[in-house]
Amino acid sequence: MNEFSDQISAYFTHVPMWPLVLLGAGIVVAGIYEMFTRKRRTEAAEEFRSAILSTLSGLYPEPTNWPRSIDTYLRARLPVMHEIIEDFRSSVRQQDIPAYNRDWDNYYEFCRNEITDDKCIAAETNPGRESDPKKTFHQLVSNLLRYAE
């Protein structure tokens, strides 16, 4: 064991220190960059989540204030939602962007073409036959929010 420690100490006495200092500085810079990136991502996720929850207050997570003319109500909020989605896109991991885009497209199509007051009423009166638009809406918003975890 003494031979190994002697070899190591001899290495440090004969080799210049600048490569080790440079390596140490690189490791410190990489660590600081990683901490900064994680903090920025966490802040972006919190902002994304709060923006969606405030835009869809009363509808998500629990539909406490489901308005009449839900299709008109949601269509009016689509530009705001689109802006929120676009602002957060840069914080989504690269491999998740296709799924993120697909989830946004599903939400957009649902709000634009599929949800109506008639479908909501039909789902409430025939709970087994009709798919519930409120549950579908909840699932679509949950799919979008999972990127902010």
Coordinates of N, CA, C and O in Angstrom, one line a residue, residues 3-149:
E3 N 3.6 1.6 -1.5 CA 4.2 1.9 -2.9 C 3.2 2.7 -3.7 O 3.6 3.6 -4.4
F4 N 1.9 2.4 -3.5 CA 0.9 3.2 -4.3 C 0.8 4.6 -3.8 O 0.8 5.5 -4.7
S5 N 0.9 4.8 -2.5 CA 0.8 6.2 -2.1 C 2.1 7.0 -2.5 O 2.0 8.2 -2.8
D6 N 3.2 6.3 -2.5 CA 4.5 6.9 -2.9 C 4.4 7.3 -4.4 O 4.8 8.4 -4.8
Q7 N 3.8 6.4 -5.2 CA 3.7 6.7 -6.6 C 2.7 7.9 -6.9 O 3.0 8.7 -7.7
I8 N 1.7 7.9 -6.1 CA 0.7 9.1 -6.3 C 1.4 10.4 -5.9 O 1.3 11.4 -6.6
S9 N 2.1 10.4 -4.7 CA 2.7 11.6 -4.3 C 3.8 12.0 -5.3 O 4.0 13.2 -5.5
A10 N 4.5 11.0 -5.8 CA 5.6 11.4 -6.8 C 5.0 12.0 -8.1 O 5.5 12.9 -8.7
Y11 N 3.8 11.5 -8.4 CA 3.1 12.0 -9.6 C 2.8 13.5 -9.4 O 3.0 14.3 -10.3
F12 N 2.3 13.8 -8.2 CA 1.9 15.2 -8.0 C 3.1 16.1 -7.8 O 3.0 17.3 -8.0
T13 N 4.3 15.6 -7.5 CA 5.5 16.5 -7.4 C 6.1 16.7 -8.7 O 6.8 17.7 -8.9
H14 N 5.9 15.8 -9.7 CA 6.6 15.9 -11.0 C 5.7 16.5 -12.1 O 6.2 17.0 -13.1
V15 N 4.4 16.4 -11.9 CA 3.5 16.9 -12.9 C 3.1 18.3 -12.6 O 2.8 18.7 -11.4
P16 N 3.0 19.2 -13.6 CA 2.5 20.6 -13.4 C 1.1 20.6 -12.8 O 0.2 19.7 -13.2
M17 N 0.7 21.6 -12.1 CA -0.6 21.6 -11.4 C -1.7 22.3 -12.3 O -2.8 22.1 -12.0
W18 N -1.3 23.0 -13.3 CA -2.3 23.7 -14.1 C -3.4 22.8 -14.7 O -4.5 23.2 -14.8
P19 N -3.1 21.6 -15.2 CA -4.2 20.7 -15.7 C -5.2 20.4 -14.6 O -6.4 20.3 -14.8
L20 N -4.7 20.1 -13.4 CA -5.6 19.8 -12.3 C -6.4 21.0 -11.9 O -7.6 20.9 -11.6
V21 N -5.8 22.2 -11.9 CA -6.5 23.4 -11.5 C -7.6 23.6 -12.6 O -8.8 24.0 -12.3
L22 N -7.2 23.5 -13.9 CA -8.2 23.6 -14.9 C -9.3 22.7 -14.8 O -10.5 23.0 -15.0
L23 N -9.0 21.4 -14.6 CA -10.1 20.4 -14.4 C -11.0 20.8 -13.2 O -12.2 20.7 -13.3
G24 N -10.4 21.2 -12.1 CA -11.2 21.6 -10.9 C -12.1 22.8 -11.3 O -13.3 22.8 -10.9
A25 N -11.6 23.8 -12.0 CA -12.4 24.9 -12.4 C -13.5 24.5 -13.3 O -14.7 25.0 -13.1
G26 N -13.3 23.6 -14.2 CA -14.3 23.1 -15.1 C -15.4 22.4 -14.3 O -16.6 22.6 -14.6
I27 N -15.0 21.6 -13.4 CA -16.0 20.9 -12.5 C -16.9 21.9 -11.7 O -18.1 21.8 -11.7
V28 N -16.3 22.9 -11.2 CA -17.0 23.9 -10.4 C -18.0 24.7 -11.3 O -19.1 24.9 -11.0
V29 N -17.5 25.1 -12.5 CA -18.4 25.8 -13.4 C -19.5 24.9 -13.9 O -20.7 25.4 -13.9
A30 N -19.3 23.7 -14.2 CA -20.4 22.8 -14.6 C -21.4 22.6 -13.4 O -22.6 22.5 -13.7
G31 N -20.9 22.5 -12.2 CA -21.8 22.4 -11.1 C -22.7 23.6 -10.9 O -23.9 23.5 -10.6
I32 N -22.1 24.8 -11.0 CA -22.8 26.1 -10.9 C -23.9 26.2 -12.0 O -25.0 26.5 -11.8
Y33 N -23.5 25.8 -13.2 CA -24.4 25.8 -14.4 C -25.6 24.9 -14.1 O -26.7 25.2 -14.4
E34 N -25.3 23.7 -13.6 CA -26.4 22.7 -13.3 C -27.3 23.2 -12.3 O -28.5 23.1 -12.4
M35 N -26.8 23.9 -11.2 CA -27.7 24.4 -10.2 C -28.6 25.5 -10.8 O -29.7 25.6 -10.5
F36 N -28.0 26.4 -11.6 CA -28.7 27.5 -12.2 C -29.8 27.0 -13.1 O -30.9 27.4 -13.1
T37 N -29.5 25.9 -13.9 CA -30.5 25.4 -14.8 C -31.6 24.7 -14.1 O -32.8 24.9 -14.5
R38 N -31.3 24.0 -13.0 CA -32.4 23.4 -12.2 C -33.3 24.4 -11.6 O -34.5 24.3 -11.5
K39 N -32.7 25.5 -11.1 CA -33.5 26.5 -10.4 C -34.4 27.2 -11.4 O -35.5 27.4 -11.2
R40 N -33.8 27.5 -12.6 CA -34.6 28.1 -13.7 C -35.8 27.2 -14.1 O -36.9 27.7 -14.3
R41 N -35.5 26.0 -14.2 CA -36.6 25.0 -14.6 C -37.6 24.9 -13.6 O -38.8 24.9 -13.9
T42 N -37.3 24.9 -12.3 CA -38.2 24.8 -11.2 C -39.1 26.1 -11.2 O -40.3 26.0 -11.0
E43 N -38.5 27.2 -11.4 CA -39.3 28.5 -11.4 C -40.2 28.5 -12.6 O -41.4 29.0 -12.5
A44 N -39.7 28.1 -13.8 CA -40.6 28.0 -15.0 C -41.8 27.1 -14.8 O -42.9 27.4 -15.2
A45 N -41.5 25.9 -14.1 CA -42.6 25.0 -13.9 C -43.6 25.5 -12.9 O -44.8 25.4 -13.1
E46 N -43.2 26.2 -11.9 CA -44.1 26.8 -10.9 C -44.9 27.9 -11.6 O -46.2 28.0 -11.4
E47 N -44.3 28.7 -12.4 CA -45.0 29.8 -13.1 C -46.0 29.2 -14.1 O -47.1 29.7 -14.3
F48 N -45.6 28.1 -14.8 CA -46.5 27.4 -15.8 C -47.7 26.9 -15.1 O -48.9 27.1 -15.5
R49 N -47.5 26.2 -14.0 CA -48.6 25.6 -13.2 C -49.6 26.7 -12.7 O -50.8 26.6 -12.8
S50 N -49.0 27.8 -12.1 CA -49.9 28.8 -11.6 C -50.6 29.6 -12.7 O -51.8 29.9 -12.5
A51 N -50.0 29.8 -13.8 CA -50.7 30.4 -14.9 C -51.8 29.6 -15.4 O -52.9 30.2 -15.7
I52 N -51.7 28.3 -15.6 CA -52.8 27.5 -16.1 C -53.9 27.4 -15.0 O -55.0 27.5 -15.3
L53 N -53.5 27.2 -13.8 CA -54.5 27.2 -12.7 C -55.3 28.5 -12.6 O -56.5 28.4 -12.3
S54 N -54.7 29.6 -12.8 CA -55.4 30.9 -12.7 C -56.3 31.1 -13.9 O -57.4 31.6 -13.8
T55 N -55.8 30.6 -15.1 CA -56.6 30.8 -16.3 C -57.8 29.9 -16.3 O -58.9 30.3 -16.7
L56 N -57.7 28.7 -15.7 CA -58.8 27.8 -15.7 C -59.4 27.6 -14.3 O -59.9 26.6 -13.9
S57 N -59.3 28.7 -13.5 CA -59.9 28.6 -12.1 C -61.4 28.4 -12.2 O -62.1 29.0 -13.1
G58 N -61.9 27.6 -11.3 CA -63.3 27.2 -11.3 C -63.5 26.0 -12.2 O -64.6 25.3 -12.0
L59 N -62.6 25.6 -13.1 CA -62.8 24.5 -13.9 C -61.8 23.3 -13.6 O -62.1 22.2 -13.8
Y60 N -60.7 23.7 -13.1 CA -59.6 22.7 -12.8 C -59.0 23.1 -11.5 O -58.8 24.3 -11.2
P61 N -58.7 22.2 -10.6 CA -58.8 20.8 -10.6 C -60.2 20.2 -10.4 O -60.5 19.2 -10.8
E62 N -61.0 21.0 -9.7 CA -62.4 20.6 -9.4 C -63.3 21.6 -10.2 O -63.2 22.8 -10.0
P63 N -64.3 21.1 -10.9 CA -65.2 22.0 -11.6 C -66.2 22.6 -10.7 O -67.3 22.1 -10.6
T64 N -65.8 23.6 -10.0 CA -66.7 24.3 -9.0 C -67.6 25.4 -9.6 O -68.6 25.7 -9.1
N65 N -67.1 26.0 -10.7 CA -67.8 27.1 -11.3 C -67.9 26.8 -12.8 O -67.3 27.6 -13.6
W66 N -68.5 25.7 -13.2 CA -68.6 25.4 -14.6 C -69.6 26.4 -15.3 O -70.8 26.4 -15.0
P67 N -69.1 27.2 -16.2 CA -70.0 28.2 -16.8 C -70.9 27.7 -17.9 O -70.7 26.6 -18.5
R68 N -71.9 28.5 -18.2 CA -72.8 28.2 -19.3 C -71.9 28.6 -20.6 O -71.0 29.4 -20.5
S69 N -72.3 28.0 -21.7 CA -71.5 28.2 -22.9 C -70.0 27.9 -22.7 O -69.2 28.7 -23.0
I70 N -69.8 26.7 -22.2 CA -68.4 26.3 -21.9 C -67.5 26.4 -23.2 O -66.4 26.7 -23.1
D71 N -68.1 26.1 -24.3 CA -67.3 26.1 -25.5 C -66.8 27.5 -25.8 O -65.6 27.8 -26.2
T72 N -67.7 28.5 -25.7 CA -67.3 29.9 -25.9 C -66.3 30.4 -24.8 O -65.3 31.1 -25.1
Y73 N -66.5 29.9 -23.6 CA -65.7 30.3 -22.5 C -64.3 29.8 -22.7 O -63.3 30.5 -22.5
L74 N -64.1 28.5 -23.1 CA -62.8 27.9 -23.3 C -62.1 28.5 -24.6 O -60.9 28.7 -24.6
R75 N -62.9 28.7 -25.6 CA -62.3 29.3 -26.8 C -61.8 30.7 -26.6 O -60.7 31.1 -27.1
A76 N -62.4 31.4 -25.7 CA -61.9 32.8 -25.4 C -60.6 32.7 -24.6 O -59.8 33.6 -24.7
R77 N -60.3 31.6 -23.9 CA -59.1 31.4 -23.2 C -58.0 30.7 -24.0 O -56.9 30.6 -23.5
L78 N -58.3 30.3 -25.2 CA -57.3 29.6 -25.9 C -56.0 30.4 -26.3 O -54.9 29.9 -26.2
P79 N -56.2 31.7 -26.7 CA -55.0 32.5 -26.9 C -54.1 32.7 -25.7 O -52.9 32.6 -25.8
V80 N -54.7 32.8 -24.5 CA -53.9 32.9 -23.3 C -53.2 31.6 -23.0 O -52.0 31.5 -22.7
M81 N -53.9 30.5 -23.2 CA -53.3 29.2 -23.0 C -52.2 28.9 -24.0 O -51.2 28.4 -23.6
H82 N -52.4 29.3 -25.2 CA -51.4 29.2 -26.2 C -50.1 29.9 -25.8 O -49.0 29.4 -26.0
E83 N -50.2 31.1 -25.3 CA -49.1 31.9 -24.9 C -48.4 31.2 -23.7 O -47.1 31.1 -23.7
I84 N -49.1 30.7 -22.8 CA -48.6 29.9 -21.6 C -47.8 28.7 -22.1 O -46.7 28.5 -21.7
I85 N -48.4 28.0 -23.0 CA -47.8 26.8 -23.6 C -46.5 27.1 -24.3 O -45.4 26.5 -24.1
E86 N -46.5 28.2 -25.1 CA -45.3 28.6 -25.9 C -44.2 29.1 -24.9 O -43.0 28.8 -25.2
D87 N -44.5 29.8 -23.9 CA -43.5 30.3 -23.0 C -42.8 29.2 -22.2 O -41.6 29.3 -21.9
F88 N -43.6 28.1 -21.9 CA -43.0 27.0 -21.2 C -42.3 26.0 -22.1 O -41.5 25.2 -21.6
R89 N -42.5 26.0 -23.4 CA -41.9 25.0 -24.3 C -40.4 24.9 -24.1 O -39.8 23.9 -24.2
S90 N -39.7 26.0 -23.9 CA -38.3 26.0 -23.8 C -37.8 25.3 -22.5 O -36.6 24.9 -22.5
S91 N -38.7 25.1 -21.6 CA -38.3 24.5 -20.3 C -38.6 23.0 -20.4 O -38.3 22.3 -19.4
V92 N -39.3 22.5 -21.4 CA -39.6 21.1 -21.5 C -38.4 20.4 -22.1 O -37.7 20.9 -22.9
R93 N -38.1 19.2 -21.5 CA -36.9 18.4 -22.0 C -37.1 18.1 -23.5 O -38.2 17.8 -23.9
Q94 N -36.0 18.0 -24.2 CA -36.0 17.9 -25.6 C -36.8 16.6 -26.0 O -37.6 16.6 -27.0
Q95 N -36.6 15.5 -25.3 CA -37.2 14.3 -25.7 C -38.7 14.3 -25.4 O -39.5 13.5 -25.9
D96 N -39.2 15.2 -24.6 CA -40.6 15.3 -24.2 C -41.4 16.3 -25.1 O -42.6 16.3 -25.0
I97 N -40.7 17.0 -26.0 CA -41.4 18.0 -26.8 C -42.5 17.4 -27.7 O -43.6 18.0 -27.8
P98 N -42.2 16.3 -28.4 CA -43.3 15.8 -29.3 C -44.6 15.4 -28.5 O -45.7 15.7 -28.9
A99 N -44.4 14.8 -27.3 CA -45.6 14.5 -26.5 C -46.2 15.8 -25.9 O -47.5 15.8 -25.9
Y100 N -45.5 16.8 -25.6 CA -46.0 18.0 -25.1 C -46.8 18.7 -26.2 O -47.9 19.2 -26.0
N101 N -46.3 18.7 -27.4 CA -47.1 19.3 -28.6 C -48.3 18.5 -28.8 O -49.4 19.1 -29.1
R102 N -48.3 17.2 -28.7 CA -49.4 16.3 -28.9 C -50.5 16.6 -27.9 O -51.7 16.7 -28.2
D103 N -50.1 16.7 -26.6 CA -51.0 17.0 -25.5 C -51.7 18.4 -25.7 O -52.9 18.6 -25.5
W104 N -50.9 19.4 -26.2 CA -51.4 20.7 -26.4 C -52.4 20.6 -27.6 O -53.5 21.2 -27.5
D105 N -52.1 19.9 -28.7 CA -53.0 19.8 -29.8 C -54.3 19.1 -29.4 O -55.4 19.5 -29.8
N106 N -54.2 18.1 -28.5 CA -55.4 17.4 -28.0 C -56.3 18.3 -27.2 O -57.5 18.4 -27.4
Y107 N -55.7 19.1 -26.4 CA -56.4 20.1 -25.6 C -57.1 21.2 -26.5 O -58.3 21.5 -26.3
Y108 N -56.3 21.7 -27.4 CA -56.8 22.7 -28.4 C -58.0 22.2 -29.2 O -59.0 22.9 -29.3
E109 N -57.9 21.0 -29.7 CA -59.0 20.4 -30.5 C -60.2 20.2 -29.6 O -61.4 20.4 -30.1
F110 N -60.0 19.7 -28.4 CA -61.1 19.5 -27.5 C -61.9 20.8 -27.2 O -63.1 20.8 -27.3
C111 N -61.1 21.8 -26.9 CA -61.8 23.1 -26.5 C -62.3 23.8 -27.8 O -63.3 24.5 -27.7
R112 N -61.8 23.6 -28.9 CA -62.2 24.2 -30.1 C -63.4 23.5 -30.7 O -64.3 24.2 -31.2
N113 N -63.5 22.2 -30.7 CA -64.5 21.5 -31.5 C -65.3 20.5 -30.7 O -66.4 20.1 -31.2
E114 N -64.9 20.0 -29.6 CA -65.6 18.9 -29.0 C -66.5 19.2 -27.8 O -67.5 18.5 -27.6
I115 N -66.1 20.1 -27.0 CA -66.9 20.4 -25.8 C -68.0 21.4 -26.1 O -67.8 22.4 -26.7
T116 N -69.2 21.0 -25.6 CA -70.4 21.9 -25.7 C -71.3 21.7 -24.5 O -71.1 20.7 -23.8
D117 N -72.2 22.6 -24.3 CA -73.1 22.5 -23.1 C -74.0 21.3 -23.3 O -74.3 20.6 -22.4
D118 N -74.4 21.0 -24.6 CA -75.3 19.9 -24.8 C -74.6 18.5 -24.4 O -75.2 17.7 -23.8
K119 N -73.3 18.4 -24.8 CA -72.6 17.2 -24.4 C -72.4 17.0 -22.9 O -72.5 15.9 -22.4
C120 N -72.2 18.2 -22.2 CA -72.1 18.1 -20.8 C -73.4 17.7 -20.1 O -73.4 16.9 -19.2
I121 N -74.5 18.3 -20.6 CA -75.8 17.9 -20.1 C -76.1 16.4 -20.4 O -76.6 15.7 -19.5
A122 N -75.8 16.0 -21.6 CA -76.1 14.6 -22.0 C -75.3 13.7 -21.1 O -75.8 12.6 -20.7
A123 N -74.0 14.0 -20.8 CA -73.2 13.2 -19.9 C -73.7 13.1 -18.5 O -73.6 12.1 -17.8
E124 N -74.3 14.2 -18.0 CA -74.9 14.2 -16.7 C -76.2 13.4 -16.6 O -76.4 12.8 -15.6
T125 N -77.0 13.5 -17.6 CA -78.3 12.7 -17.6 C -78.1 11.3 -17.9 O -78.8 10.4 -17.4
N126 N -77.1 10.9 -18.7 CA -76.8 9.5 -19.1 C -75.4 9.2 -18.7 O -74.5 9.1 -19.6
P127 N -75.1 9.0 -17.4 CA -73.7 8.9 -17.0 C -73.0 7.6 -17.6 O -71.8 7.7 -17.8
G128 N -73.7 6.6 -17.9 CA -73.0 5.4 -18.5 C -72.8 5.4 -20.0 O -71.8 4.9 -20.5
R129 N -73.7 6.1 -20.7 CA -73.6 6.0 -22.1 C -72.7 7.1 -22.7 O -71.9 6.8 -23.7
E130 N -72.7 8.3 -22.3 CA -72.0 9.4 -22.9 C -70.6 9.5 -22.1 O -70.6 9.4 -20.9
S131 N -69.6 9.9 -22.9 CA -68.3 10.2 -22.2 C -68.5 11.6 -21.6 O -69.0 12.5 -22.2
D132 N -67.9 11.7 -20.4 CA -68.1 13.0 -19.6 C -67.1 14.0 -20.1 O -65.9 13.8 -19.9
P133 N -67.5 15.1 -20.7 CA -66.5 16.1 -21.1 C -65.8 16.7 -20.0 O -64.6 17.1 -20.2
K134 N -66.3 16.8 -18.8 CA -65.6 17.3 -17.6 C -64.4 16.5 -17.3 O -63.3 17.0 -17.0
K135 N -64.6 15.1 -17.3 CA -63.5 14.2 -17.0 C -62.5 14.3 -18.1 O -61.3 14.3 -17.8
T136 N -62.9 14.4 -19.4 CA -62.0 14.5 -20.5 C -61.2 15.8 -20.4 O -59.9 15.8 -20.5
F137 N -61.8 16.9 -20.0 CA -61.2 18.2 -19.8 C -60.1 18.1 -18.7 O -59.0 18.5 -18.9
H138 N -60.5 17.5 -17.6 CA -59.6 17.3 -16.5 C -58.4 16.5 -16.9 O -57.3 16.9 -16.5
Q139 N -58.6 15.4 -17.6 CA -57.5 14.6 -18.1 C -56.5 15.4 -19.0 O -55.3 15.3 -18.9
L140 N -57.1 16.2 -19.9 CA -56.3 16.9 -20.9 C -55.4 18.0 -20.1 O -54.3 18.2 -20.5
V141 N -56.0 18.7 -19.2 CA -55.3 19.7 -18.4 C -54.2 19.0 -17.6 O -53.1 19.4 -17.5
S142 N -54.5 17.8 -17.0 CA -53.5 17.1 -16.2 C -52.4 16.6 -17.1 O -51.2 16.7 -16.6
N143 N -52.7 16.3 -18.3 CA -51.6 15.9 -19.2 C -50.7 17.0 -19.5 O -49.5 16.9 -19.6
L144 N -51.2 18.2 -19.6 CA -50.4 19.4 -19.8 C -49.5 19.7 -18.6 O -48.4 20.1 -18.7
L145 N -50.2 19.6 -17.4 CA -49.5 20.0 -16.2 C -48.4 19.0 -15.8 O -47.5 19.3 -14.9
R146 N -48.4 17.8 -16.3 CA -47.4 16.8 -15.9 C -46.0 17.2 -16.3 O -45.0 16.7 -15.8
Y147 N -45.9 18.1 -17.3 CA -44.6 18.6 -17.7 C -44.0 19.6 -16.7 O -42.8 19.9 -16.8
A148 N -44.8 20.0 -15.8 CA -44.3 21.0 -14.8 C -44.0 20.3 -13.5 O -43.9 20.9 -12.4
E149 N -43.8 19.0 -13.5 CA -43.5 18.3 -12.3 C -42.0 18.2 -12.1 O -41.2 18.4 -12.9

